[in-house]
Coordinates of C-alpha atoms in Angstrom, one line a residue:
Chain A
X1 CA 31.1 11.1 -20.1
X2 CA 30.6 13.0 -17.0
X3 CA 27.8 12.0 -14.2
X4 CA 24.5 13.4 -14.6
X5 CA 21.3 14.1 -13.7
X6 CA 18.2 13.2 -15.3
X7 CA 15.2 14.5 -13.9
X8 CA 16.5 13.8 -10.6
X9 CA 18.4 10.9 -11.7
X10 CA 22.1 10.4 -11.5
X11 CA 23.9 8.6 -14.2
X12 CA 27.2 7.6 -14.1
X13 CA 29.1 8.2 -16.7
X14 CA 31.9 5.5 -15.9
X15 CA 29.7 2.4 -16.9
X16 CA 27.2 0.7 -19.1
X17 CA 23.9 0.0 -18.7
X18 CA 20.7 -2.0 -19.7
X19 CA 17.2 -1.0 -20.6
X20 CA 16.2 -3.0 -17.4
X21 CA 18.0 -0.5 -15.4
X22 CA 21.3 -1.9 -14.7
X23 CA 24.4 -0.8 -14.4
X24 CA 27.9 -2.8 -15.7
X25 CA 30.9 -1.7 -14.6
X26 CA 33.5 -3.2 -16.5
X27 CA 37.0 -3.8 -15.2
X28 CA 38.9 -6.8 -17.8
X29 CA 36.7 -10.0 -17.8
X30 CA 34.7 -8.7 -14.6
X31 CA 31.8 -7.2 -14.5
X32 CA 30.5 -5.9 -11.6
X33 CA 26.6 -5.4 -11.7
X34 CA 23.9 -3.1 -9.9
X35 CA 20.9 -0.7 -10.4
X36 CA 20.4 2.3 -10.8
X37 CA 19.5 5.3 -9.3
X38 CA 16.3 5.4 -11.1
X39 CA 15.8 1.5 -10.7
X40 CA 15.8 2.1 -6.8
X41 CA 13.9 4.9 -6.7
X42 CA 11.2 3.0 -8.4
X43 CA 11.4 0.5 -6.0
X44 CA 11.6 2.5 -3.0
X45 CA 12.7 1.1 0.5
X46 CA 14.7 -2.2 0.0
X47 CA 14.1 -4.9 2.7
X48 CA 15.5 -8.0 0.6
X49 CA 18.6 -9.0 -1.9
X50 CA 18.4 -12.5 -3.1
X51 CA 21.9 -12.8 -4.4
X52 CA 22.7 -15.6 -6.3
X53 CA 25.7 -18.3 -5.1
X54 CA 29.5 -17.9 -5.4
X55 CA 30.6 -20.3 -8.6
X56 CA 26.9 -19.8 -10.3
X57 CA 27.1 -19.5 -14.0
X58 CA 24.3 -17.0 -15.6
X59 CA 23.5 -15.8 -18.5
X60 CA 22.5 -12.4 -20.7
X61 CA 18.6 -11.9 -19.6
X62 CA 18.7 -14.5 -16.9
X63 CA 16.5 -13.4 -13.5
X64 CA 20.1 -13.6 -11.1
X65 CA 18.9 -11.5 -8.3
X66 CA 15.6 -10.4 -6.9
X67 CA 15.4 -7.2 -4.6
X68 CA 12.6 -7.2 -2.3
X69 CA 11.2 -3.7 -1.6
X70 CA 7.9 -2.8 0.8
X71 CA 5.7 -2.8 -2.0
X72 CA 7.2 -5.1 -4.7
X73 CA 9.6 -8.0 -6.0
X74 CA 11.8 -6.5 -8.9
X75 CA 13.9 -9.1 -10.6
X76 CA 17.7 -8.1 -11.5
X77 CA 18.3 -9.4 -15.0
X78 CA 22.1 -10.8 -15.8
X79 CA 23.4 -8.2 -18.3
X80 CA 25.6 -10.2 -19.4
X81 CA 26.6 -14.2 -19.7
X82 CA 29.3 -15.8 -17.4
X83 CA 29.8 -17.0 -14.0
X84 CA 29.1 -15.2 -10.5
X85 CA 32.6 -14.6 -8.8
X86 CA 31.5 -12.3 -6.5
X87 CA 28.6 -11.3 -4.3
X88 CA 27.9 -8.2 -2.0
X89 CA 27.5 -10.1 1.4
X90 CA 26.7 -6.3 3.1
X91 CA 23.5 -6.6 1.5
X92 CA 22.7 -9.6 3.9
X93 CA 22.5 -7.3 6.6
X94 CA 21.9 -3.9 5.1
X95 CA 19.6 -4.3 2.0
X96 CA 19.1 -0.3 2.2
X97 CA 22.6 -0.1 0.7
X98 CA 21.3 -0.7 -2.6
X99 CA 19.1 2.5 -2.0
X100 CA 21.6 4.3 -0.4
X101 CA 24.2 3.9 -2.8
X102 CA 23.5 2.2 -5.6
X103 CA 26.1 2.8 -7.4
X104 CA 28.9 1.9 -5.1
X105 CA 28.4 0.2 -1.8
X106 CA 25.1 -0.7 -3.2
X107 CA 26.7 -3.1 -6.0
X108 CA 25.0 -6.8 -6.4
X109 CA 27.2 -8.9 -8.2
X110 CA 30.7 -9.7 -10.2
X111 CA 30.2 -11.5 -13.2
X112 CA 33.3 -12.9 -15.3
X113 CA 32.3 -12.8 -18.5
X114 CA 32.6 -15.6 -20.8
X115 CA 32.8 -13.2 -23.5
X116 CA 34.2 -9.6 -22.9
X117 CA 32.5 -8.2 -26.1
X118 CA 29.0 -9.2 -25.0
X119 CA 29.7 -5.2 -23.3
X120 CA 29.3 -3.9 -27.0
X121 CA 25.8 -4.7 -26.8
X122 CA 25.0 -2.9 -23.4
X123 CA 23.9 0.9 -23.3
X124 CA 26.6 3.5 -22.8
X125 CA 25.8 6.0 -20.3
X126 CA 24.7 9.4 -23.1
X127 CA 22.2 6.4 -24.4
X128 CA 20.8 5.1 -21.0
X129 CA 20.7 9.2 -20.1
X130 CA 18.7 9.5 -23.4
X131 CA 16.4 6.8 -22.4
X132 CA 16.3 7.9 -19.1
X133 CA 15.2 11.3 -20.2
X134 CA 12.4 9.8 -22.4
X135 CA 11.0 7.7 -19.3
X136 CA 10.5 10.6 -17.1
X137 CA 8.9 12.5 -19.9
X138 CA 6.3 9.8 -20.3
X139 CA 5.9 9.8 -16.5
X140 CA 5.3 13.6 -16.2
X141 CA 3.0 14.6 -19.2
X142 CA 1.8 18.1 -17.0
X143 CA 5.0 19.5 -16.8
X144 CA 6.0 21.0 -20.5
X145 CA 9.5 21.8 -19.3
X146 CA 12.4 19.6 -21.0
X147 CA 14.3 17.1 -19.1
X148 CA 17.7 18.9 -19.1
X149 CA 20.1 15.1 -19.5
X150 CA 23.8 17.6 -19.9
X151 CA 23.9 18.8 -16.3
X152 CA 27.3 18.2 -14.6
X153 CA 26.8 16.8 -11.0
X154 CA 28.9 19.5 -9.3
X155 CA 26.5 22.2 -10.1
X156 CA 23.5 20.3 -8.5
X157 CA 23.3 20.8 -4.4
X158 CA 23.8 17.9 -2.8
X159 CA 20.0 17.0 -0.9
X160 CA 19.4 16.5 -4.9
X161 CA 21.8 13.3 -5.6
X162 CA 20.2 9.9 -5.3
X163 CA 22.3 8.9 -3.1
X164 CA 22.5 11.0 -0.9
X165 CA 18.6 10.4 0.0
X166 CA 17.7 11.3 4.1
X167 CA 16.4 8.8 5.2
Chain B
X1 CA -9.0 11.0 -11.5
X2 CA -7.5 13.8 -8.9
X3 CA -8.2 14.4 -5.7
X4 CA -8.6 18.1 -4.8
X5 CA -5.2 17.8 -3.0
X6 CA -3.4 16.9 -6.1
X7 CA -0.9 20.2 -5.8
X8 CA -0.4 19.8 -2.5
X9 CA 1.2 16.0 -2.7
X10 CA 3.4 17.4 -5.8
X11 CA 4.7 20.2 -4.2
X12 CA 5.2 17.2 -1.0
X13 CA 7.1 15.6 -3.5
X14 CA 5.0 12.4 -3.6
X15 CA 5.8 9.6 -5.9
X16 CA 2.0 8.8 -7.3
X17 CA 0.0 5.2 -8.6
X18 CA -2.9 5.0 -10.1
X19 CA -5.9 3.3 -7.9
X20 CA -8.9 2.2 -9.2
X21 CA -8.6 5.2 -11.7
X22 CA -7.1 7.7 -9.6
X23 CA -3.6 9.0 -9.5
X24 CA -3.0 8.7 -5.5
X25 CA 0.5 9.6 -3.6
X26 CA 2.3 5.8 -3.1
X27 CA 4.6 7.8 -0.8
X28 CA 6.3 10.7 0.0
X29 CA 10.1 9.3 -0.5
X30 CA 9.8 6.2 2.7
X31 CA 6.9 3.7 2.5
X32 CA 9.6 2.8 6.2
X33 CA 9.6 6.3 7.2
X34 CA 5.9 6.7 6.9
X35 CA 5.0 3.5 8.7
X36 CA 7.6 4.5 11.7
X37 CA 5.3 7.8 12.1
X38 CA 2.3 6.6 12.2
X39 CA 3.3 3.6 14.6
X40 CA 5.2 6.5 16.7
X41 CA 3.9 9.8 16.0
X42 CA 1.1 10.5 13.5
X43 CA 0.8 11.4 10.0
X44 CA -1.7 12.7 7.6
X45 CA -3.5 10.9 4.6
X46 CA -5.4 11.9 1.8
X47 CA -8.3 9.2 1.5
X48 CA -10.5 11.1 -0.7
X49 CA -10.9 8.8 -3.4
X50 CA -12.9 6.8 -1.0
X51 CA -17.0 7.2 -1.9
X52 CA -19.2 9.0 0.2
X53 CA -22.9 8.6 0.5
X54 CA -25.7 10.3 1.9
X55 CA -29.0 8.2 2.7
X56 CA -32.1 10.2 4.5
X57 CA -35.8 9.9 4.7
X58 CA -38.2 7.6 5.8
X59 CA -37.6 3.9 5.3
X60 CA -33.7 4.5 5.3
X61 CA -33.0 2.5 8.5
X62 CA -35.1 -0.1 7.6
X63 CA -33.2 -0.2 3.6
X64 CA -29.8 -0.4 5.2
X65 CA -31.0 -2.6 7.5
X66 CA -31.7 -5.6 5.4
X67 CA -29.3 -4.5 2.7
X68 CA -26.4 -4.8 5.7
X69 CA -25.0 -7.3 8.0
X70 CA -24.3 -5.3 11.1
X71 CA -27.4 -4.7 13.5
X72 CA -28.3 -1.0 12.9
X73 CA -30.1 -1.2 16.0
X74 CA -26.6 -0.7 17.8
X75 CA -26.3 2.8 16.7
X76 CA -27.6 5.9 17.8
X77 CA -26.7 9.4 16.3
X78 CA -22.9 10.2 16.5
X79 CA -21.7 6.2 16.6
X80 CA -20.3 4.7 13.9
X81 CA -20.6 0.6 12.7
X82 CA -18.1 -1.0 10.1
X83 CA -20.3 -3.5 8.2
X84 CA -20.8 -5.4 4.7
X85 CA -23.0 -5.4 2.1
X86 CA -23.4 -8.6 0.2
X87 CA -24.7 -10.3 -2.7
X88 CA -27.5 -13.1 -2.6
X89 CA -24.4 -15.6 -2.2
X90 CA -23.1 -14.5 0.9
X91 CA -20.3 -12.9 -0.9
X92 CA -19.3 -9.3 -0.1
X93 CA -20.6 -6.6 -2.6
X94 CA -18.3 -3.5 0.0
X95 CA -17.1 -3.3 3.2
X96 CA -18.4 0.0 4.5
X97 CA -18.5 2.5 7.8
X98 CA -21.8 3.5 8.5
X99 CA -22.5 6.7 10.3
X100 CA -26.2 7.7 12.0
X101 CA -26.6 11.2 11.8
X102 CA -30.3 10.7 12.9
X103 CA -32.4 7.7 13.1
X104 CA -33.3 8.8 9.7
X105 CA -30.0 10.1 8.3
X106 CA -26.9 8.0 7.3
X107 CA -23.7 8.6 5.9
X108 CA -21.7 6.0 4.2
X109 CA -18.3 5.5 3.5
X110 CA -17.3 2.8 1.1
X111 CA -14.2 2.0 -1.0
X112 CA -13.2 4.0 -4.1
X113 CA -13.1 1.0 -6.5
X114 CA -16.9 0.1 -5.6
X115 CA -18.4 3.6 -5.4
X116 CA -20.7 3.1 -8.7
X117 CA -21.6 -0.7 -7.5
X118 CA -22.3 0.2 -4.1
X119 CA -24.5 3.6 -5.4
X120 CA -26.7 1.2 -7.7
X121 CA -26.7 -1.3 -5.3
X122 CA -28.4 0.9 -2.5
X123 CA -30.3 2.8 -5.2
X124 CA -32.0 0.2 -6.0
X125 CA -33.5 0.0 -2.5
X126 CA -33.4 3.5 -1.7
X127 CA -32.7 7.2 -3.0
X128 CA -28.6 7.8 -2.7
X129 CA -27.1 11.0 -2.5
X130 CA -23.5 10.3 -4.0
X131 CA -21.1 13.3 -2.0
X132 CA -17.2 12.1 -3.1
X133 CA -17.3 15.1 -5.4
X134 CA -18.1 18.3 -3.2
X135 CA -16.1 16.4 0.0
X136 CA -12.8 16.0 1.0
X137 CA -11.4 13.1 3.5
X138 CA -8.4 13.0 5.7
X139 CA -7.2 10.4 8.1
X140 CA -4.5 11.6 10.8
X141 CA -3.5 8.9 12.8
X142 CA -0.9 7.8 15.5
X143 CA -0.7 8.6 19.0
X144 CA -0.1 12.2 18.7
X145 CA -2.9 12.6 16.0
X146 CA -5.1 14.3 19.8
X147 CA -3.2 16.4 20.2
X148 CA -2.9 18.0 16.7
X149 CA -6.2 18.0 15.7
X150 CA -7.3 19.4 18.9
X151 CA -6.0 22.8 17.2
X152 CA -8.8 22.5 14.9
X153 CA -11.5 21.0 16.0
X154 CA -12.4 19.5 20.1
X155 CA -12.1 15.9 19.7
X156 CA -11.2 15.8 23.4
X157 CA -14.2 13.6 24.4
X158 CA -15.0 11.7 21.4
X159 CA -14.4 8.4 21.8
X160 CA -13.5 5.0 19.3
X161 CA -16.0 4.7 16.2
X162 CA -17.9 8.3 17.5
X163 CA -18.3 11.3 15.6
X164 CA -19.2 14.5 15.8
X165 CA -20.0 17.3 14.1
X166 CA -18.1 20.7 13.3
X167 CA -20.2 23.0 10.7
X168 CA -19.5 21.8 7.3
X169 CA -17.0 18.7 9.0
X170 CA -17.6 15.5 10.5
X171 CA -14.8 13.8 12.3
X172 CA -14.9 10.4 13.5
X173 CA -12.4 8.6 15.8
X174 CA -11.8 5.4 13.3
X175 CA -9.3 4.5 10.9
X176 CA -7.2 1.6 9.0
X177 CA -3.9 1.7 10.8
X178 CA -4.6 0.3 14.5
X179 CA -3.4 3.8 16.0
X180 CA -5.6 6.0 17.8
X181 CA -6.5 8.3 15.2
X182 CA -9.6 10.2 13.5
X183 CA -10.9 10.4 9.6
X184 CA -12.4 14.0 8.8
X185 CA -14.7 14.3 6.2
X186 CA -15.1 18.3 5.2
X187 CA -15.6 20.4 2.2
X188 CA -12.8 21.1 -0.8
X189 CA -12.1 24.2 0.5
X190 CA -11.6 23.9 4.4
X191 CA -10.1 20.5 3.6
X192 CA -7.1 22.0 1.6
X193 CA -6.6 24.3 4.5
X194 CA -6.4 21.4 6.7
X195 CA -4.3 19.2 5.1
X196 CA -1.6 21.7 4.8
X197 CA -1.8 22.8 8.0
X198 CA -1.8 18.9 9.4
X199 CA 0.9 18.2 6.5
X200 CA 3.5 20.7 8.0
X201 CA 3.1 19.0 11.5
X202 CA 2.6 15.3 10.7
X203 CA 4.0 13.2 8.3
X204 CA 2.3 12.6 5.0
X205 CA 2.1 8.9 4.3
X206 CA 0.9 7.1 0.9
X207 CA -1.2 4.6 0.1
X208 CA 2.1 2.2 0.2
X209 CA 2.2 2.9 3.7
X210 CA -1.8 3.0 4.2
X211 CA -1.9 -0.5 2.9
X212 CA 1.5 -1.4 4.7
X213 CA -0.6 -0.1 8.3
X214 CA -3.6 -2.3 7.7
X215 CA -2.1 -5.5 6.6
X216 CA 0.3 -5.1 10.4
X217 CA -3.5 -4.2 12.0
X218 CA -5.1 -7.4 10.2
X219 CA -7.9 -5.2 8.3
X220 CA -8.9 -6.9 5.5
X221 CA -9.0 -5.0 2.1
X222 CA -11.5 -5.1 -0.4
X223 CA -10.3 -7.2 -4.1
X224 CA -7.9 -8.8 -1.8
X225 CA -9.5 -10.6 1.3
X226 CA -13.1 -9.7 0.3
X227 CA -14.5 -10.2 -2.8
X228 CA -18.2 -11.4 -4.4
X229 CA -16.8 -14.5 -4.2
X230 CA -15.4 -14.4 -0.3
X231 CA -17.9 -14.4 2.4
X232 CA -17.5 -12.3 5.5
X233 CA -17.4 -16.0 7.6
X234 CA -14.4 -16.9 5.3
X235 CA -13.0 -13.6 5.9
X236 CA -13.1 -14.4 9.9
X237 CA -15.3 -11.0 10.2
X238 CA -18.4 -13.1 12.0
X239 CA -18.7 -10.7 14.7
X240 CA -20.2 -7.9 12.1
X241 CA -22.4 -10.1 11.0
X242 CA -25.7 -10.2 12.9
X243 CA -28.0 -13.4 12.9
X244 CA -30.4 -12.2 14.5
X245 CA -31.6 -9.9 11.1
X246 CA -32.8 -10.5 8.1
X247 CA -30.0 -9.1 5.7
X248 CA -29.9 -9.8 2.1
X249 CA -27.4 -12.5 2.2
X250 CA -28.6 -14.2 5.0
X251 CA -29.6 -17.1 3.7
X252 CA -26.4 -18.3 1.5
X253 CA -24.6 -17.9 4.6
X254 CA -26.7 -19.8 7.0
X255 CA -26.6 -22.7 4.0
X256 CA -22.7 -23.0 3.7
X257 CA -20.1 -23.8 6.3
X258 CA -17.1 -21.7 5.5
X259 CA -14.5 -24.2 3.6
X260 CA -11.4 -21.5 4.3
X261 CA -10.9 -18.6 7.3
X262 CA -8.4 -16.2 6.7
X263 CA -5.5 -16.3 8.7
X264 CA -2.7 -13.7 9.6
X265 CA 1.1 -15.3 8.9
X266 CA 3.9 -14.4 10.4
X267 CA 7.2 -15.4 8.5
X268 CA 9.9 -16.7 10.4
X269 CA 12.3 -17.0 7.8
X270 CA 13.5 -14.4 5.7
X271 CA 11.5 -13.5 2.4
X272 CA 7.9 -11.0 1.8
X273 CA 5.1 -13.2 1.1
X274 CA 2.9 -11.3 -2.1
X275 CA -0.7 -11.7 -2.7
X276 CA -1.3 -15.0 -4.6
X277 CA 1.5 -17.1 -3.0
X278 CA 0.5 -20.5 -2.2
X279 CA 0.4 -21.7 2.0
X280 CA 1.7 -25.0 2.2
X281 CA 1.6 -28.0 5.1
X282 CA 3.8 -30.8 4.5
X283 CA 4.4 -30.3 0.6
X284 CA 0.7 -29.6 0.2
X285 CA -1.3 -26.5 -1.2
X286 CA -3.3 -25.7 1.8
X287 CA -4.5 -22.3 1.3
X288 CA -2.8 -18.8 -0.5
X289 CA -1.6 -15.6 0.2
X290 CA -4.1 -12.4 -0.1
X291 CA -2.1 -10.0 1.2
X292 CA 1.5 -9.6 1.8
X293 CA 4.3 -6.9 2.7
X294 CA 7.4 -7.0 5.0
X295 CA 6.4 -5.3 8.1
X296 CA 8.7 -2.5 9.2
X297 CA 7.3 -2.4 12.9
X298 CA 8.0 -6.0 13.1
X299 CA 11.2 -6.4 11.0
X300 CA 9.8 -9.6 9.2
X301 CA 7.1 -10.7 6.3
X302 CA 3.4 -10.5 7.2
X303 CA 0.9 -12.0 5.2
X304 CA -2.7 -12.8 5.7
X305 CA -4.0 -15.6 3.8
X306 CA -7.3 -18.0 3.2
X307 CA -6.4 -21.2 4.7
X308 CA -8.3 -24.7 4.0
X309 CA -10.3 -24.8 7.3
X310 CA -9.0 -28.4 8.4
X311 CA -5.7 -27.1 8.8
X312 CA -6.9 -24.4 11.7
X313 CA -6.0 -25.6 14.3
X314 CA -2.8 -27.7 13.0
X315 CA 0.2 -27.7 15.5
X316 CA 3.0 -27.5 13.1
X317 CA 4.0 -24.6 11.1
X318 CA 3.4 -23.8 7.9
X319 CA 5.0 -23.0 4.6
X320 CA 4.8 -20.0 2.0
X321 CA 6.3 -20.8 -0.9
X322 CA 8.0 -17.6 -2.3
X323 CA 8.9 -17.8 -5.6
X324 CA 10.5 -21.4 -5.3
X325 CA 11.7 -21.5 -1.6
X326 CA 9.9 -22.6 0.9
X327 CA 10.1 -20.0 4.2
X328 CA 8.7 -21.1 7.8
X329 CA 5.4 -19.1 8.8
X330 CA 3.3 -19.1 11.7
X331 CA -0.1 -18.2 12.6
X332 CA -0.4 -15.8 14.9
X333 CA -3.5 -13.9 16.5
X334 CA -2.4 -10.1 15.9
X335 CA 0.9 -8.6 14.6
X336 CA 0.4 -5.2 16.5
X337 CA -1.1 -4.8 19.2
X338 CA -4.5 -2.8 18.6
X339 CA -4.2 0.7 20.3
X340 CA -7.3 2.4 18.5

């Protein structure tokens, strides 16, 4: 699927997600985990990332990482069951990456999966766009309008994108 | 419930939360952002969800009087007085600004979650005019807030917790951010004009960064650090509270010595201490957390807490135990310096 946008939302369309708002890109036994661009609007500015250790072993609907914003603590939810391999030590100093790109230098954690086909229970992208589209609904009962989930990412201007947030 | 400024904060593009039954902007797209204006610039808030009162007649100065615990004999017309009502416990019913028109005219400003409590309350003493309705209010605040709203109204001369009177308006230099700054109170229609005209100079800011702003100036905020159950001695507001009055209240206070003062806690580990969060000494639960955020001015977690009163003036520094972990916190007299 190609990325989109819903209700002001990108979506990739390269990866899975949860209902919790995370995203799982797959890549053989790894999976690398993060939010999304929904997840950190919600939480607004970032200040925090409790990552967890190098070597930790998790699992599916385990509390693994908690992101501190001004207003809130979110817990990040293991999508899937396995052990931590990897860790995004740039969020140590610059939690705001999670808001400034979470989809790519933003990423939380690598989990190698004890069991690749644990993915098959994860959202794909047109489902998590689908749910996506329902949430914003629910959050904006005024406006009539549809929430339009097919549009392609090149035709939106770029101060639109998630990431691409002034700051 | 909707404030008459609603529109405008959609068309901001504010992110909204619902307070005490109305849907409020949270922010604008940077709780940070906002916090950095006000701290070095100004910016604009819509408070109207706060409840305003009108109180006037004979016998008004002496209701208020005993049914506050301020000395209204500090006041003249124009001059302003934060002070508390409380229950016959010594706990705190509202913190409230109270604003003599005349020595027979008042106008009161409480919280938004109180306003039918705090209308019954005084109307049981004497008549109440309830106001929210027909009145907007706006804070601007931060250094620069002079110098904007001096294209409005002359607020050259008035000086901290003064107002004065424009028509239809009433501005008063006070506010819950520690900046210089100045609250207008005004009707639905001039106030939309205003805040559009003060929202396309100064930055709008939420009630993320509103709350954010007063935990860094140590104001206390009522459901957190006040409550019926807290008493303005716990809450380390003594010097609003007059013994030399009688106040309804008065009493309970005079019988208790305050077992907890709140505190303000620096963190000096990383971590944001939340509301409920237990303080701990040496392994021990020694008092908890009312208020918490990380502070963007000071680039660490601030909390302000209720702490067991034996442990005031303890050398050693304390605990907060977030979620598990304990993190290092000091007590310290003010995070910002005041610069109202």
């Amino acid at each position: 699927m190609d990325d989109v946008i819903v209700g002001g939302y990108l979506v990739k369309g390269d990866r899975y997600y949860t209902k919790e708002h995370e995203w799982v890109l797959v890549k053989g036994a790894n999976a690398q985990v993060g939010i999304t661009d929904y997840a950190q609007k919600m939480l607004g500015d970032i200040v925090f990332v409790e990552l967890p250790a190098k070597g930790e072993a998790t699992e599916a609907g385990d509390t693994f990482v908690n992101i501190e914003s001004v207003k809130n603590v979110a817990p990040v939810y293991s999508p899937v069951t396995g052990t931590v391999v990897e860790v995004n030590d740039m969020l140590e100093e610059e939690p705001n990456l999670v808001n400034e790109s979470p989809y790519d230098a933003g990423w939380l954690a690598i989990i190698e999966m004890s069991d690749p086909t644990e993915v098959e229970d994860l959202l794909t992208a047109e489902d998590y766009a689908e749910l996506l589209a329902e949430i914003v609904k629910e959050e904006n009962p005024d406006e009539e309008t549809e929430v339009p989930i097919e549009e392609s990412i090149e035709t939106i201007p770029e101060e639109e994108l998630g990431f691409e947030e002034e700051r | 419930m909707k404030t008459p400024l609603y529109d405008i904060h959609t068309r901001l593009g504010a992110k909204f939360t619902d307070f005490h039954g109305w849907r409020m902007p949270l922010h604008y797209g940077s709780i940070i952002s906002e916090v950095k204006a006000v701290r070095q610039s100004c910016g604009v808030f819509d408070i109207s969800h706060m409840a305003r009162f009108l109180l006037k007649g004979e016998g008004a100065f002496e209701a208020l009087q005993r049914l506050t615990t301020n000395d209204l004999n500090k006041l003249v017309p124009g001059k302003v007085q934060y002070s508390l009502l409380l229950n016959e416990r010594g706990g705190v019913k509202d913190d409230i600004t109270v604003y003599m028109i005349s020595p027979r005219e008042f106008f009161i400003c409480a919280n938004a979650g109180n306003r039918v409590k705090v209308r019954e309350w005084i109307g049981e003493h004497f008549p109440i005019e309830d106001v929210s309705d027909r009145t907007l209010q706006i804070a601007l605040q931060g250094r620069d807030s002079e110098g904007l709203l001096s294209r409005f109204y002359d607020v050259s001369e008035l000086k901290y917790y003064r107002f004065k009177r424009f028509g239809n308006t009433m501005v008063s230099r006070t506010g819950y951010t520690g900046e210089r700054g100045y609250e207008i109170y005004t009707d639905v229609e001039t106030g939309r004009e205003l805040f559009k005209e003060l929202s396309s100079s100064a930055q709008p800011c939420g009630l993320g960064a509103r709350d954010v702003l007063r935990i860094e100036a140590g104001f206390p905020l009522y459901g957190n650090e006040l409550s019926e159950d807290i008493t303005p001695l716990e809450a380390s507001l003594d010097r609003f509270v007059s013994f030399d009055k009688d106040f309804i209240g008065k009493e309970a206070l005079l019988a208790q010595k305050p077992r907890r003062k709140l505190v303000k806690l620096l963190l000096e580990g990383k971590g944001v201490p939340r509301r409920g969060y237990p303080i701990l000494w040496k392994g021990d639960k020694v008092g908890v957390i009312t208020s918490g955020t990380f502070s963007p001015t000071l680039r660490a977690g601030i909390a302000m807490g209720l702490l067991d009163v034996d442990k005031l003036d303890v050398p050693e520094v304390f605990q907060v135990d977030i979620r598990g972990t304990e993190v290092a916190a000091k007590i310290v007299g003010s995070f910002v310096a005041p610069s109202p």
